[in-house]
Amino acid sequence: MPARKPGEEGLALLDRATWSTLHAVSPPPQPPFFDERHLPRDYLVAESDGRIAGYLRLARPTPLASNAHVLSIQGLAVADEARGQGLGRALIRAAVAEARRRGARRLSLRVLGHNAPARALYASEGFAVEGVQPQEFLLDGAYVDDVLMGRTL
């Protein structure tokens, strides 16, 4: 289900709780959660026992009309206590369905090279590696590849 403004606090709490250099290249998140680049309509939310247990951000990679047929997964988080229950997979499948509903022809994403669990999950859902930017980021004193993945819808 799409996130709504009232869910901002729950999304922000989850974002802070799950932040790690395993998957994040920017500093730890700070309020507000929603801003001009991160709009409520861009989020799909998974709930468990009435609480936000995960989210996926689905947005356009660029504002260019020539790129309007592409949507991009620009964030995926699952609460530690909800891991292993298939929420990440369900969010990816919901993103594929939502991207198709919006008329997208392609879905893309970027994932850090050292994030093997995420890479395996994306691959199992039909995403293929389309490029690698070697040593693109310096995280915790180590250079990390930026892996570009995508799939046709």
Tab-separated table of C-alpha atoms in Angstrom:
chain	number	residue	atom	x	y	z
A	1	MET	CA	0.000	0.000	0.000
A	2	PRO	CA	1.284	3.531	-0.672
A	3	ALA	CA	2.585	5.432	2.324
A	4	ARG	CA	0.496	8.295	3.602
A	5	LYS	CA	1.708	11.398	5.403
A	6	PRO	CA	0.571	10.073	8.832
A	7	GLY	CA	2.996	7.155	8.384
A	8	GLU	CA	6.002	9.474	8.268
A	9	GLU	CA	7.001	8.842	11.898
A	10	GLY	CA	6.898	5.064	11.516
A	11	LEU	CA	8.836	5.199	8.259
A	12	ALA	CA	11.428	7.514	9.792
A	13	LEU	CA	11.871	5.201	12.807
A	14	LEU	CA	12.356	2.199	10.530
A	15	ASP	CA	14.762	4.150	8.330
A	16	ARG	CA	16.945	5.092	11.320
A	17	ALA	CA	16.785	1.586	12.815
A	18	THR	CA	17.857	-0.138	9.609
A	19	TRP	CA	20.519	2.341	8.428
A	20	SER	CA	23.862	0.670	7.778
A	21	THR	CA	26.857	1.086	5.487
A	22	LEU	CA	25.948	-2.373	4.160
A	23	HIS	CA	23.377	-0.614	1.979
A	24	ALA	CA	23.605	3.149	2.544
A	25	VAL	CA	26.102	5.563	1.036
A	26	SER	CA	24.674	8.702	2.612
A	27	PRO	CA	24.996	9.669	6.289
A	28	PRO	CA	22.461	8.365	8.816
A	29	PRO	CA	18.974	9.736	8.103
A	30	GLN	CA	17.763	12.920	9.735
A	31	PRO	CA	14.221	14.324	9.892
A	32	PRO	CA	12.114	15.060	8.017
A	33	PHE	CA	11.542	11.740	6.277
A	34	PHE	CA	9.456	13.283	3.498
A	35	ASP	CA	10.833	16.206	1.495
A	36	GLU	CA	10.756	17.523	-2.073
A	37	ARG	CA	12.671	14.433	-3.319
A	38	HIS	CA	11.016	11.842	-1.065
A	39	LEU	CA	7.258	12.082	-1.481
A	40	PRO	CA	4.675	9.898	0.279
A	41	ARG	CA	3.386	8.624	-3.077
A	42	ASP	CA	6.812	7.055	-3.780
A	43	TYR	CA	6.615	4.549	-0.914
A	44	LEU	CA	5.143	1.073	-0.692
A	45	VAL	CA	4.749	-0.123	2.884
A	46	ALA	CA	4.606	-3.584	4.464
A	47	GLU	CA	2.898	-3.940	7.824
A	48	SER	CA	3.051	-6.657	10.442
A	49	ASP	CA	0.783	-6.672	13.482
A	50	GLY	CA	-0.368	-3.149	12.596
A	51	ARG	CA	3.169	-1.726	12.573
A	52	ILE	CA	5.353	-0.666	9.670
A	53	ALA	CA	7.736	-3.557	9.090
A	54	GLY	CA	9.214	-2.504	5.768
A	55	TYR	CA	9.133	-0.064	2.922
A	56	LEU	CA	10.297	0.304	-0.649
A	57	ARG	CA	10.790	3.622	-2.416
A	58	LEU	CA	9.772	3.545	-6.086
A	59	ALA	CA	10.509	6.715	-8.051
A	60	ARG	CA	11.642	8.047	-11.392
A	61	PRO	CA	15.441	7.966	-11.758
A	62	THR	CA	15.455	11.297	-13.615
A	63	PRO	CA	12.926	14.038	-14.445
A	64	LEU	CA	13.636	13.655	-18.183
A	65	ALA	CA	10.695	12.890	-20.482
A	66	SER	CA	12.953	10.526	-22.465
A	67	ASN	CA	13.396	8.459	-19.263
A	68	ALA	CA	9.744	8.478	-18.146
A	69	HIS	CA	9.286	4.791	-19.051
A	70	VAL	CA	11.724	3.769	-16.280
A	71	LEU	CA	11.089	3.543	-12.552
A	72	SER	CA	13.776	2.854	-9.982
A	73	ILE	CA	13.890	1.166	-6.604
A	74	GLN	CA	15.619	3.840	-4.546
A	75	GLY	CA	15.404	2.317	-1.100
A	76	LEU	CA	14.290	-0.879	0.592
A	77	ALA	CA	14.180	-1.451	4.335
A	78	VAL	CA	12.845	-4.306	6.448
A	79	ALA	CA	12.802	-4.222	10.249
A	80	ASP	CA	15.254	-6.628	11.875
A	81	GLU	CA	12.456	-8.499	13.660
A	82	ALA	CA	10.600	-8.994	10.359
A	83	ARG	CA	13.533	-10.336	8.337
A	84	GLY	CA	13.226	-13.826	6.920
A	85	GLN	CA	9.447	-13.558	6.558
A	86	GLY	CA	9.407	-12.669	2.859
A	87	LEU	CA	8.605	-8.965	3.311
A	88	GLY	CA	11.476	-7.778	1.131
A	89	ARG	CA	10.403	-10.145	-1.643
A	90	ALA	CA	6.765	-9.045	-1.256
A	91	LEU	CA	7.805	-5.393	-1.512
A	92	ILE	CA	9.822	-6.066	-4.672
A	93	ARG	CA	6.876	-7.895	-6.233
A	94	ALA	CA	4.571	-5.035	-5.237
A	95	ALA	CA	7.020	-2.600	-6.851
A	96	VAL	CA	6.984	-4.595	-10.086
A	97	ALA	CA	3.179	-4.581	-10.092
A	98	GLU	CA	3.029	-0.860	-9.265
A	99	ALA	CA	5.605	-0.016	-11.939
A	100	ARG	CA	3.536	-1.899	-14.509
A	101	ARG	CA	0.380	-0.152	-13.292
A	102	ARG	CA	2.131	3.201	-13.817
A	103	GLY	CA	3.059	2.196	-17.367
A	104	ALA	CA	6.780	1.660	-16.810
A	105	ARG	CA	8.652	-0.627	-19.195
A	106	ARG	CA	11.784	-0.996	-17.049
A	107	LEU	CA	12.668	-1.178	-13.388
A	108	SER	CA	16.208	-0.387	-12.252
A	109	LEU	CA	18.151	-0.151	-9.002
A	110	ARG	CA	21.592	0.320	-7.522
A	111	VAL	CA	22.969	-1.953	-4.821
A	112	LEU	CA	26.341	-1.999	-3.089
A	113	GLY	CA	28.646	-4.788	-4.202
A	114	HIS	CA	29.187	-6.074	-0.664
A	115	ASN	CA	25.434	-6.447	-0.010
A	116	ALA	CA	25.256	-10.085	-1.119
A	117	PRO	CA	21.827	-10.835	0.453
A	118	ALA	CA	20.159	-7.944	-1.394
A	119	ARG	CA	21.887	-8.799	-4.670
A	120	ALA	CA	20.719	-12.414	-4.404
A	121	LEU	CA	17.153	-11.327	-3.621
A	122	TYR	CA	17.048	-8.954	-6.590
A	123	ALA	CA	18.510	-11.611	-8.902
A	124	SER	CA	15.909	-14.142	-7.732
A	125	GLU	CA	13.210	-11.621	-8.709
A	126	GLY	CA	14.475	-11.227	-12.266
A	127	PHE	CA	16.972	-8.375	-11.947
A	128	ALA	CA	20.246	-8.755	-13.826
A	129	VAL	CA	23.539	-6.973	-13.286
A	130	GLU	CA	23.793	-4.369	-16.032
A	131	GLY	CA	26.944	-2.655	-14.896
A	132	VAL	CA	29.438	-2.212	-12.093
A	133	GLN	CA	31.134	0.985	-11.022
A	134	PRO	CA	34.257	-0.329	-9.267
A	135	GLN	CA	35.257	1.257	-5.966
A	136	GLU	CA	32.579	3.935	-6.374
A	137	PHE	CA	32.168	4.538	-2.635
A	138	LEU	CA	34.465	4.640	0.397
A	139	LEU	CA	32.538	3.194	3.346
A	140	ASP	CA	34.047	2.346	6.724
A	141	GLY	CA	37.549	2.620	5.238
A	142	ALA	CA	36.889	0.211	2.347
A	143	TYR	CA	36.156	0.888	-1.304
A	144	VAL	CA	32.836	-0.601	-2.405
A	145	ASP	CA	31.465	-1.251	-5.892
A	146	ASP	CA	28.154	0.230	-7.026
A	147	VAL	CA	26.225	-2.492	-8.868
A	148	LEU	CA	23.577	-1.423	-11.382
A	149	MET	CA	20.731	-3.903	-11.855
A	150	GLY	CA	17.561	-3.832	-13.888
A	151	ARG	CA	14.769	-5.786	-15.491
A	152	THR	CA	12.226	-5.370	-18.220
A	153	LEU	CA	8.594	-5.334	-17.162
